[in-house]
Amino acid sequence: MMTRLLLLLVAALAVAAVAETAERRDTYIVHMAKSAMPAEYADHGDWYGASLRSVSSAKMLYAYDTVMHGFSARLTQQEASDMAAAEGVLAVNPETRYELHTTRTPEFLGIAGSDNLFPQSGTAGDVVVGVLDTGVWPESRSYDDAGLPEVPSSWMGTCMAGPGFDSSACNRKLVGARFFSRGYEAAMGPMDTSRESRSPRDDDGHGTHTSSTAAGSAVADADLFGFASGTARGMAPRARVAVYKVCWLGGCFSSDILAGMDAAVADGCGVLSLSLGGGSADYMRDSVAIGAFAAMEQNVLVSCSAGNAGPGSSTLSNVAPWITTVGAGTLDRDFPAYVMLGDGKNYTGVSLYAGKALPTTPIPIVYAGNASNSTSGNLCMPGTLSTEKVSGKIVVCDRGINARVQKGFVVRDAGGAGMVLANTAANGQELVADAHLLPAAGVGEKEGTLIKSYIASDPKPTATIVVAGTQVDVRPSPLVAAFSSRGPNMVTPEILKPDIIAPGVNILAAWTGKAGPTGLAADTRRVSFNIISGTSMSCPHVSGLAALLRSAHPEWSPAAVRSALMTTAYSAYTGGGQSGPILDAATDKAATPFDYGAGHVDPARAVEPGLVYDLGTGDYVDFLCALKYTPNMIAALSRGKTYSCAANKTYSISSLNYPSFSVAYSTANGEAGESGPTTVTHTRTLTNVGAAGTYKVAASVSMSGVAVVVKPTALAFKAAGEKKSYTVSFTASKSQPSGTVGFGRLVWSDGKHSVASPIALTWT
């Protein structure tokens, strides 16, 4: 009897679980074929509403009309299935939750005096950079509009009012501000307005930092607690800024992001900057890729962060070929701090701590792993440290899992006097400075290991920490940031990503007045500028540079702008006594195109690239045909427009006119070394954007047994706008084990311009 009752109970619970799943509502984004609207409807909004009511009583969250045609709503699984089968519906995709990828850079990039480099930059005020992020702190001096002309008449944006944010907050610099929270609140419940503002106001700081990095006005005497003092300015200081708050405490939801992109393109932004990501997905299911495709169709460049999941391979976000994907590198500026041990040895780290210093006389130091009863005590997680064992001591915490600055708070809360934050193998020698709440220094893996060895070997280990301020002209620089996400591209291996790297480590920019520099609730300090790191910081650098290029060359397409940035980037050190390939901070060894794409951005050269690889909507549609997309799949990306792949035409991914080469060989047809020669041929077309001239090519790869042949080997251009095509064949004499990689570079040069493309070879 008992067994039977248990079986009945289990069955009842299972039925209840199924019923709960069936009734649970999630946000879905419904893509509609605009041309399929029945004649009885006056407009598409009416049709969308009727389509929704035919399967559900749910209310519509958003109707989209610029970057896609359709709507979003909270549906059950059955309702979503019914909607997908309805007339005129192209696709029904579940919502994705995205996360944020969280001074001296103009000098480092060589554009501190950009008036001569960008002679047409007086028109920069006609370019609006739309930043989709956490909002804006409009009182920041980075949004001062002094000297800017009136807002262009073509601008259609607005300044949305909300609690604590008046419509008068916008001006000739900050020309627009909107917020989008329906998707967030539908998924997470009503907003806690005591913690965040239902308005464009930035409660986090991230959005203010990114927008001011892209196009902030010049602000003299900017610093963080005296660190990195100087003039802070965005990459395009005369461009306008429009902010679209789509990210909240609970994340960034794709229904809100699409609504923000929809508004930004309709408002008239020329560049969109998105420092967020949600991993890699097929393009027709990736909301950012869908919005970016429509933006590209309407001549808007979209720049996105590559992600902070490095140094592991294949960790990229935002890999669609119509998106400019940006990784992160270091600057030539550092903030040294010294860990001075009782045995007389000193180790260099970094810190932005600005409070009361530790005594110059060494005090006891302890490893957190030995001061806790928790298996994760070494990480200084909340509640894991023993007050008795750390009180009055410097505590060595391992980096990882929880926030770096939170570890310091945990140490301080337990009575610790200071902290050494030790990198693990995941971060290697990369040093990221933080405005800690107690005396602290971050050190590399090697230094951390030596410090922990000293603690283990000395019965009474002691140390002190000395924070030394700001140091410039640090060499080597740049390094690829260890956290910067890496290739290969898991969605389309034949497209090399990231595209480029830009400064993303220890970047000074404007900050919110709502949060302290650490972002912790316990941090009551308030600052006008903050120093933070991430591909979130490198992305707006490229967004701002794209705005500069668009002002100098308004006739260039988004693809031409990206090409100019990529083909003029550098992958080896030049000047400053440096030489050799750019290094990877994670390994201290040479980085590869899977780490930096085409290389580190060099805007002084990008303004005059000589030649560009251009692309338009038709080229990307051919690319989708090569991926075997059906007309409905393409329509889901192209706002319902009808494109078909011709049955009598051969489509190839290698024909996409991309400024880089990714050659993917297959080992499926034989064991390594057994199969014969395999040739992969790419076709490219170059457009002359400079003077007449003859370009000659040089190409090589680092792997023996692979031959590279370019035909023709010279291209003669007689006038600007002229196009010339070439082919490049990569022949591998034999198969290699799966996972084998090789790299190289192809360069066209007329003696003045060098138009360079990275090459990546992979065997899968």
PDB file of N, CA, C and O in Angstrom, residues 59-124:
ATOM      1  N   LYS A  59      -0.273  40.634 -23.004  1.00  0.00           N
ATOM      2  CA  LYS A  59      -0.096  41.965 -23.569  1.00  0.00           C
ATOM      3  C   LYS A  59       1.248  42.036 -24.294  1.00  0.00           C
ATOM      4  O   LYS A  59       2.222  41.392 -23.913  1.00  0.00           O
ATOM      5  N   MET A  60       1.275  42.841 -25.330  1.00  0.00           N
ATOM      6  CA  MET A  60       2.504  43.039 -26.083  1.00  0.00           C
ATOM      7  C   MET A  60       3.478  43.893 -25.262  1.00  0.00           C
ATOM      8  O   MET A  60       3.091  44.909 -24.683  1.00  0.00           O
ATOM      9  N   LEU A  61       4.754  43.467 -25.208  1.00  0.00           N
ATOM     10  CA  LEU A  61       5.772  44.268 -24.530  1.00  0.00           C
ATOM     11  C   LEU A  61       6.256  45.387 -25.441  1.00  0.00           C
ATOM     12  O   LEU A  61       6.278  46.560 -25.068  1.00  0.00           O
ATOM     13  N   TYR A  62       6.703  45.021 -26.647  1.00  0.00           N
ATOM     14  CA  TYR A  62       7.181  45.999 -27.615  1.00  0.00           C
ATOM     15  C   TYR A  62       6.710  45.598 -29.008  1.00  0.00           C
ATOM     16  O   TYR A  62       6.589  44.406 -29.318  1.00  0.00           O
ATOM     17  N   ALA A  63       6.469  46.586 -29.852  1.00  0.00           N
ATOM     18  CA  ALA A  63       6.331  46.372 -31.291  1.00  0.00           C
ATOM     19  C   ALA A  63       7.581  46.949 -31.939  1.00  0.00           C
ATOM     20  O   ALA A  63       8.030  48.046 -31.577  1.00  0.00           O
ATOM     21  N   TYR A  64       8.196  46.204 -32.861  1.00  0.00           N
ATOM     22  CA  TYR A  64       9.442  46.623 -33.505  1.00  0.00           C
ATOM     23  C   TYR A  64       9.172  46.951 -34.974  1.00  0.00           C
ATOM     24  O   TYR A  64       8.445  46.221 -35.656  1.00  0.00           O
ATOM     25  N   ASP A  65       9.822  48.021 -35.462  1.00  0.00           N
ATOM     26  CA  ASP A  65       9.548  48.408 -36.841  1.00  0.00           C
ATOM     27  C   ASP A  65      10.777  48.913 -37.593  1.00  0.00           C
ATOM     28  O   ASP A  65      10.677  49.250 -38.759  1.00  0.00           O
ATOM     29  N   THR A  66      11.938  48.975 -36.949  1.00  0.00           N
ATOM     30  CA  THR A  66      13.120  49.539 -37.615  1.00  0.00           C
ATOM     31  C   THR A  66      14.202  48.490 -37.820  1.00  0.00           C
ATOM     32  O   THR A  66      14.634  48.253 -38.941  1.00  0.00           O
ATOM     33  N   VAL A  67      14.644  47.838 -36.736  1.00  0.00           N
ATOM     34  CA  VAL A  67      15.682  46.818 -36.901  1.00  0.00           C
ATOM     35  C   VAL A  67      15.088  45.428 -37.101  1.00  0.00           C
ATOM     36  O   VAL A  67      15.804  44.475 -37.410  1.00  0.00           O
ATOM     37  N   MET A  68      13.783  45.305 -36.898  1.00  0.00           N
ATOM     38  CA  MET A  68      13.059  44.085 -37.247  1.00  0.00           C
ATOM     39  C   MET A  68      11.575  44.435 -37.307  1.00  0.00           C
ATOM     40  O   MET A  68      11.159  45.503 -36.852  1.00  0.00           O
ATOM     41  N   HIS A  69      10.790  43.536 -37.876  1.00  0.00           N
ATOM     42  CA  HIS A  69       9.346  43.706 -37.893  1.00  0.00           C
ATOM     43  C   HIS A  69       8.741  42.589 -37.046  1.00  0.00           C
ATOM     44  O   HIS A  69       8.957  41.408 -37.311  1.00  0.00           O
ATOM     45  N   GLY A  70       8.014  42.978 -36.010  1.00  0.00           N
ATOM     46  CA  GLY A  70       7.427  41.995 -35.120  1.00  0.00           C
ATOM     47  C   GLY A  70       7.182  42.573 -33.754  1.00  0.00           C
ATOM     48  O   GLY A  70       7.066  43.792 -33.582  1.00  0.00           O
ATOM     49  N   PHE A  71       7.147  41.714 -32.758  1.00  0.00           N
ATOM     50  CA  PHE A  71       6.818  42.156 -31.408  1.00  0.00           C
ATOM     51  C   PHE A  71       7.367  41.166 -30.392  1.00  0.00           C
ATOM     52  O   PHE A  71       7.847  40.077 -30.743  1.00  0.00           O
ATOM     53  N   SER A  72       7.304  41.533 -29.122  1.00  0.00           N
ATOM     54  CA  SER A  72       7.676  40.631 -28.026  1.00  0.00           C
ATOM     55  C   SER A  72       6.527  40.555 -27.042  1.00  0.00           C
ATOM     56  O   SER A  72       5.769  41.517 -26.856  1.00  0.00           O
ATOM     57  N   ALA A  73       6.369  39.373 -26.414  1.00  0.00           N
ATOM     58  CA  ALA A  73       5.280  39.154 -25.460  1.00  0.00           C
ATOM     59  C   ALA A  73       5.629  37.978 -24.568  1.00  0.00           C
ATOM     60  O   ALA A  73       6.491  37.154 -24.907  1.00  0.00           O
ATOM     61  N   ARG A  74       4.943  37.875 -23.432  1.00  0.00           N
ATOM     62  CA  ARG A  74       5.117  36.760 -22.503  1.00  0.00           C
ATOM     63  C   ARG A  74       4.162  35.648 -22.900  1.00  0.00           C
ATOM     64  O   ARG A  74       2.935  35.807 -22.827  1.00  0.00           O
ATOM     65  N   LEU A  75       4.704  34.506 -23.318  1.00  0.00           N
ATOM     66  CA  LEU A  75       3.892  33.403 -23.819  1.00  0.00           C
ATOM     67  C   LEU A  75       4.239  32.109 -23.094  1.00  0.00           C
ATOM     68  O   LEU A  75       5.348  31.947 -22.565  1.00  0.00           O
ATOM     69  N   THR A  76       3.289  31.179 -23.088  1.00  0.00           N
ATOM     70  CA  THR A  76       3.588  29.820 -22.637  1.00  0.00           C
ATOM     71  C   THR A  76       4.261  29.084 -23.792  1.00  0.00           C
ATOM     72  O   THR A  76       4.275  29.554 -24.939  1.00  0.00           O
ATOM     73  N   GLN A  77       4.809  27.898 -23.504  1.00  0.00           N
ATOM     74  CA  GLN A  77       5.427  27.112 -24.565  1.00  0.00           C
ATOM     75  C   GLN A  77       4.428  26.781 -25.665  1.00  0.00           C
ATOM     76  O   GLN A  77       4.749  26.851 -26.858  1.00  0.00           O
ATOM     77  N   GLN A  78       3.191  26.426 -25.270  1.00  0.00           N
ATOM     78  CA  GLN A  78       2.185  26.076 -26.260  1.00  0.00           C
ATOM     79  C   GLN A  78       1.797  27.291 -27.101  1.00  0.00           C
ATOM     80  O   GLN A  78       1.641  27.200 -28.325  1.00  0.00           O
ATOM     81  N   GLU A  79       1.661  28.439 -26.451  1.00  0.00           N
ATOM     82  CA  GLU A  79       1.319  29.652 -27.192  1.00  0.00           C
ATOM     83  C   GLU A  79       2.425  30.032 -28.166  1.00  0.00           C
ATOM     84  O   GLU A  79       2.149  30.465 -29.299  1.00  0.00           O
ATOM     85  N   ALA A  80       3.672  29.864 -27.739  1.00  0.00           N
ATOM     86  CA  ALA A  80       4.794  30.159 -28.637  1.00  0.00           C
ATOM     87  C   ALA A  80       4.781  29.227 -29.838  1.00  0.00           C
ATOM     88  O   ALA A  80       5.044  29.649 -30.976  1.00  0.00           O
ATOM     89  N   SER A  81       4.462  27.943 -29.580  1.00  0.00           N
ATOM     90  CA  SER A  81       4.377  26.972 -30.672  1.00  0.00           C
ATOM     91  C   SER A  81       3.246  27.325 -31.627  1.00  0.00           C
ATOM     92  O   SER A  81       3.403  27.270 -32.857  1.00  0.00           O
ATOM     93  N   ASP A  82       2.096  27.715 -31.065  1.00  0.00           N
ATOM     94  CA  ASP A  82       0.963  28.112 -31.905  1.00  0.00           C
ATOM     95  C   ASP A  82       1.291  29.367 -32.712  1.00  0.00           C
ATOM     96  O   ASP A  82       0.907  29.485 -33.887  1.00  0.00           O
ATOM     97  N   MET A  83       1.993  30.297 -32.079  1.00  0.00           N
ATOM     98  CA  MET A  83       2.361  31.526 -32.779  1.00  0.00           C
ATOM     99  C   MET A  83       3.299  31.233 -33.945  1.00  0.00           C
ATOM    100  O   MET A  83       3.182  31.818 -35.028  1.00  0.00           O
ATOM    101  N   ALA A  84       4.239  30.319 -33.737  1.00  0.00           N
ATOM    102  CA  ALA A  84       5.196  29.976 -34.794  1.00  0.00           C
ATOM    103  C   ALA A  84       4.496  29.406 -36.020  1.00  0.00           C
ATOM    104  O   ALA A  84       5.002  29.516 -37.144  1.00  0.00           O
ATOM    105  N   ALA A  85       3.328  28.787 -35.811  1.00  0.00           N
ATOM    106  CA  ALA A  85       2.591  28.178 -36.928  1.00  0.00           C
ATOM    107  C   ALA A  85       1.612  29.150 -37.579  1.00  0.00           C
ATOM    108  O   ALA A  85       0.984  28.810 -38.589  1.00  0.00           O
ATOM    109  N   ALA A  86       1.491  30.365 -37.033  1.00  0.00           N
ATOM    110  CA  ALA A  86       0.510  31.323 -37.547  1.00  0.00           C
ATOM    111  C   ALA A  86       0.959  31.923 -38.872  1.00  0.00           C
ATOM    112  O   ALA A  86       2.159  32.003 -39.171  1.00  0.00           O
ATOM    113  N   GLU A  87       0.007  32.381 -39.645  1.00  0.00           N
ATOM    114  CA  GLU A  87       0.279  32.980 -40.946  1.00  0.00           C
ATOM    115  C   GLU A  87       1.091  34.263 -40.784  1.00  0.00           C
ATOM    116  O   GLU A  87       0.794  35.108 -39.933  1.00  0.00           O
ATOM    117  N   GLY A  88       2.138  34.402 -41.595  1.00  0.00           N
ATOM    118  CA  GLY A  88       2.949  35.615 -41.582  1.00  0.00           C
ATOM    119  C   GLY A  88       4.051  35.632 -40.549  1.00  0.00           C
ATOM    120  O   GLY A  88       4.812  36.601 -40.474  1.00  0.00           O
ATOM    121  N   VAL A  89       4.172  34.565 -39.737  1.00  0.00           N
ATOM    122  CA  VAL A  89       5.220  34.505 -38.706  1.00  0.00           C
ATOM    123  C   VAL A  89       6.456  33.821 -39.275  1.00  0.00           C
ATOM    124  O   VAL A  89       6.378  32.708 -39.802  1.00  0.00           O
ATOM    125  N   LEU A  90       7.602  34.500 -39.185  1.00  0.00           N
ATOM    126  CA  LEU A  90       8.856  33.956 -39.699  1.00  0.00           C
ATOM    127  C   LEU A  90       9.590  33.120 -38.653  1.00  0.00           C
ATOM    128  O   LEU A  90      10.163  32.083 -38.965  1.00  0.00           O
ATOM    129  N   ALA A  91       9.603  33.599 -37.409  1.00  0.00           N
ATOM    130  CA  ALA A  91      10.323  32.894 -36.349  1.00  0.00           C
ATOM    131  C   ALA A  91       9.825  33.377 -34.999  1.00  0.00           C
ATOM    132  O   ALA A  91       9.379  34.526 -34.860  1.00  0.00           O
ATOM    133  N   VAL A  92       9.905  32.498 -34.015  1.00  0.00           N
ATOM    134  CA  VAL A  92       9.571  32.840 -32.630  1.00  0.00           C
ATOM    135  C   VAL A  92      10.753  32.404 -31.771  1.00  0.00           C
ATOM    136  O   VAL A  92      10.998  31.209 -31.596  1.00  0.00           O
ATOM    137  N   ASN A  93      11.498  33.377 -31.259  1.00  0.00           N
ATOM    138  CA  ASN A  93      12.721  33.077 -30.509  1.00  0.00           C
ATOM    139  C   ASN A  93      12.559  33.429 -29.038  1.00  0.00           C
ATOM    140  O   ASN A  93      12.045  34.502 -28.705  1.00  0.00           O
ATOM    141  N   PRO A  94      12.990  32.533 -28.137  1.00  0.00           N
ATOM    142  CA  PRO A  94      12.952  32.871 -26.712  1.00  0.00           C
ATOM    143  C   PRO A  94      13.933  33.995 -26.410  1.00  0.00           C
ATOM    144  O   PRO A  94      14.975  34.128 -27.063  1.00  0.00           O
ATOM    145  N   GLU A  95      13.587  34.816 -25.435  1.00  0.00           N
ATOM    146  CA  GLU A  95      14.448  35.930 -25.066  1.00  0.00           C
ATOM    147  C   GLU A  95      15.773  35.432 -24.503  1.00  0.00           C
ATOM    148  O   GLU A  95      15.858  34.376 -23.859  1.00  0.00           O
ATOM    149  N   THR A  96      16.834  36.204 -24.740  1.00  0.00           N
ATOM    150  CA  THR A  96      18.165  35.912 -24.206  1.00  0.00           C
ATOM    151  C   THR A  96      18.531  36.982 -23.195  1.00  0.00           C
ATOM    152  O   THR A  96      18.258  38.162 -23.392  1.00  0.00           O
ATOM    153  N   ARG A  97      19.156  36.551 -22.121  1.00  0.00           N
ATOM    154  CA  ARG A  97      19.668  37.513 -21.138  1.00  0.00           C
ATOM    155  C   ARG A  97      21.140  37.754 -21.435  1.00  0.00           C
ATOM    156  O   ARG A  97      21.946  36.831 -21.463  1.00  0.00           O
ATOM    157  N   TYR A  98      21.498  39.012 -21.651  1.00  0.00           N
ATOM    158  CA  TYR A  98      22.874  39.397 -21.937  1.00  0.00           C
ATOM    159  C   TYR A  98      23.496  40.016 -20.686  1.00  0.00           C
ATOM    160  O   TYR A  98      22.795  40.483 -19.795  1.00  0.00           O
ATOM    161  N   GLU A  99      24.819  40.012 -20.652  1.00  0.00           N
ATOM    162  CA  GLU A  99      25.540  40.601 -19.527  1.00  0.00           C
ATOM    163  C   GLU A  99      26.494  41.674 -20.039  1.00  0.00           C
ATOM    164  O   GLU A  99      26.989  41.606 -21.169  1.00  0.00           O
ATOM    165  N   LEU A 100      26.771  42.668 -19.191  1.00  0.00           N
ATOM    166  CA  LEU A 100      27.749  43.696 -19.534  1.00  0.00           C
ATOM    167  C   LEU A 100      29.145  43.094 -19.554  1.00  0.00           C
ATOM    168  O   LEU A 100      29.475  42.229 -18.745  1.00  0.00           O
ATOM    169  N   HIS A 101      29.948  43.533 -20.472  1.00  0.00           N
ATOM    170  CA  HIS A 101      31.354  43.095 -20.574  1.00  0.00           C
ATOM    171  C   HIS A 101      32.241  44.174 -19.941  1.00  0.00           C
ATOM    172  O   HIS A 101      32.859  44.973 -20.656  1.00  0.00           O
ATOM    173  N   THR A 102      32.044  43.885 -18.572  1.00  0.00           N
ATOM    174  CA  THR A 102      32.706  44.987 -17.959  1.00  0.00           C
ATOM    175  C   THR A 102      34.191  44.955 -17.631  1.00  0.00           C
ATOM    176  O   THR A 102      34.826  44.091 -17.848  1.00  0.00           O
ATOM    177  N   THR A 103      41.548  59.880 -20.840  1.00  0.00           N
ATOM    178  CA  THR A 103      42.748  60.068 -20.079  1.00  0.00           C
ATOM    179  C   THR A 103      43.952  59.965 -20.964  1.00  0.00           C
ATOM    180  O   THR A 103      44.081  60.865 -21.739  1.00  0.00           O
ATOM    181  N   ARG A 104      44.436  58.396 -20.836  1.00  0.00           N
ATOM    182  CA  ARG A 104      45.656  58.483 -21.628  1.00  0.00           C
ATOM    183  C   ARG A 104      45.481  57.876 -23.009  1.00  0.00           C
ATOM    184  O   ARG A 104      46.356  57.972 -23.869  1.00  0.00           O
ATOM    185  N   THR A 105      44.378  57.281 -23.280  1.00  0.00           N
ATOM    186  CA  THR A 105      44.241  56.546 -24.539  1.00  0.00           C
ATOM    187  C   THR A 105      44.395  57.391 -25.791  1.00  0.00           C
ATOM    188  O   THR A 105      44.953  56.898 -26.772  1.00  0.00           O
ATOM    189  N   PRO A 106      43.933  58.643 -25.858  1.00  0.00           N
ATOM    190  CA  PRO A 106      44.178  59.399 -27.088  1.00  0.00           C
ATOM    191  C   PRO A 106      45.677  59.526 -27.408  1.00  0.00           C
ATOM    192  O   PRO A 106      46.074  59.410 -28.562  1.00  0.00           O
ATOM    193  N   GLU A 107      46.497  59.760 -26.374  1.00  0.00           N
ATOM    194  CA  GLU A 107      47.937  59.840 -26.604  1.00  0.00           C
ATOM    195  C   GLU A 107      48.493  58.489 -27.050  1.00  0.00           C
ATOM    196  O   GLU A 107      49.305  58.399 -27.979  1.00  0.00           O
ATOM    197  N   PHE A 108      48.058  57.425 -26.399  1.00  0.00           N
ATOM    198  CA  PHE A 108      48.552  56.084 -26.732  1.00  0.00           C
ATOM    199  C   PHE A 108      48.165  55.710 -28.160  1.00  0.00           C
ATOM    200  O   PHE A 108      48.929  55.055 -28.872  1.00  0.00           O
ATOM    201  N   LEU A 109      46.985  56.141 -28.596  1.00  0.00           N
ATOM    202  CA  LEU A 109      46.511  55.827 -29.944  1.00  0.00           C
ATOM    203  C   LEU A 109      47.007  56.818 -30.987  1.00  0.00           C
ATOM    204  O   LEU A 109      46.750  56.643 -32.182  1.00  0.00           O
ATOM    205  N   GLY A 110      47.686  57.866 -30.538  1.00  0.00           N
ATOM    206  CA  GLY A 110      48.241  58.816 -31.496  1.00  0.00           C
ATOM    207  C   GLY A 110      47.233  59.797 -32.053  1.00  0.00           C
ATOM    208  O   GLY A 110      47.419  60.322 -33.155  1.00  0.00           O
ATOM    209  N   ILE A 111      46.150  60.091 -31.321  1.00  0.00           N
ATOM    210  CA  ILE A 111      45.139  61.026 -31.831  1.00  0.00           C
ATOM    211  C   ILE A 111      44.872  62.159 -30.848  1.00  0.00           C
ATOM    212  O   ILE A 111      43.811  62.775 -30.876  1.00  0.00           O
ATOM    213  N   ALA A 112      45.853  62.460 -29.976  1.00  0.00           N
ATOM    214  CA  ALA A 112      45.630  63.525 -29.001  1.00  0.00           C
ATOM    215  C   ALA A 112      45.366  64.857 -29.695  1.00  0.00           C
ATOM    216  O   ALA A 112      44.580  65.668 -29.242  1.00  0.00           O
ATOM    217  N   GLY A 113      46.033  65.098 -30.813  1.00  0.00           N
ATOM    218  CA  GLY A 113      45.770  66.292 -31.615  1.00  0.00           C
ATOM    219  C   GLY A 113      45.150  65.882 -32.926  1.00  0.00           C
ATOM    220  O   GLY A 113      45.784  65.952 -33.974  1.00  0.00           O
ATOM    221  N   SER A 114      43.911  65.424 -32.883  1.00  0.00           N
ATOM    222  CA  SER A 114      43.313  64.768 -34.043  1.00  0.00           C
ATOM    223  C   SER A 114      42.817  65.732 -35.114  1.00  0.00           C
ATOM    224  O   SER A 114      42.384  65.303 -36.173  1.00  0.00           O
ATOM    225  N   ASP A 115      42.874  67.059 -34.873  1.00  0.00           N
ATOM    226  CA  ASP A 115      42.359  67.995 -35.865  1.00  0.00           C
ATOM    227  C   ASP A 115      43.098  67.872 -37.189  1.00  0.00           C
ATOM    228  O   ASP A 115      42.499  67.981 -38.258  1.00  0.00           O
ATOM    229  N   ASN A 116      44.417  67.646 -37.123  1.00  0.00           N
ATOM    230  CA  ASN A 116      45.186  67.507 -38.357  1.00  0.00           C
ATOM    231  C   ASN A 116      45.009  66.131 -38.984  1.00  0.00           C
ATOM    232  O   ASN A 116      45.110  65.979 -40.198  1.00  0.00           O
ATOM    233  N   LEU A 117      44.785  65.107 -38.142  1.00  0.00           N
ATOM    234  CA  LEU A 117      44.610  63.758 -38.663  1.00  0.00           C
ATOM    235  C   LEU A 117      43.260  63.605 -39.337  1.00  0.00           C
ATOM    236  O   LEU A 117      43.117  62.875 -40.318  1.00  0.00           O
ATOM    237  N   PHE A 118      42.265  64.296 -38.804  1.00  0.00           N
ATOM    238  CA  PHE A 118      40.907  64.185 -39.328  1.00  0.00           C
ATOM    239  C   PHE A 118      40.459  65.572 -39.779  1.00  0.00           C
ATOM    240  O   PHE A 118      39.703  66.243 -39.085  1.00  0.00           O
ATOM    241  N   PRO A 119      40.952  66.023 -40.943  1.00  0.00           N
ATOM    242  CA  PRO A 119      40.691  67.406 -41.368  1.00  0.00           C
ATOM    243  C   PRO A 119      39.229  67.726 -41.557  1.00  0.00           C
ATOM    244  O   PRO A 119      38.838  68.873 -41.497  1.00  0.00           O
ATOM    245  N   GLN A 120      38.402  66.710 -41.767  1.00  0.00           N
ATOM    246  CA  GLN A 120      36.971  66.962 -41.944  1.00  0.00           C
ATOM    247  C   GLN A 120      36.208  66.833 -40.632  1.00  0.00           C
ATOM    248  O   GLN A 120      34.983  66.786 -40.634  1.00  0.00           O
ATOM    249  N   SER A 121      36.927  66.749 -39.506  1.00  0.00           N
ATOM    250  CA  SER A 121      36.246  66.431 -38.259  1.00  0.00           C
ATOM    251  C   SER A 121      35.367  67.563 -37.751  1.00  0.00           C
ATOM    252  O   SER A 121      34.705  67.418 -36.742  1.00  0.00           O
ATOM    253  N   GLY A 122      35.331  68.686 -38.452  1.00  0.00           N
ATOM    254  CA  GLY A 122      34.368  69.712 -38.099  1.00  0.00           C
ATOM    255  C   GLY A 122      32.945  69.229 -38.297  1.00  0.00           C
ATOM    256  O   GLY A 122      32.011  69.749 -37.714  1.00  0.00           O
ATOM    257  N   THR A 123      32.785  68.209 -39.142  1.00  0.00           N
ATOM    258  CA  THR A 123      31.458  67.625 -39.354  1.00  0.00           C
ATOM    259  C   THR A 123      31.178  66.503 -38.373  1.00  0.00           C
ATOM    260  O   THR A 123      30.150  65.834 -38.481  1.00  0.00           O
ATOM    261  N   ALA A 124      32.084  66.288 -37.410  1.00  0.00           N
ATOM    262  CA  ALA A 124      31.894  65.189 -36.462  1.00  0.00           C
ATOM    263  C   ALA A 124      30.613  65.356 -35.661  1.00  0.00           C
ATOM    264  O   ALA A 124      30.023  64.390 -35.199  1.00  0.00           O
TER     265      ALA A 124
END
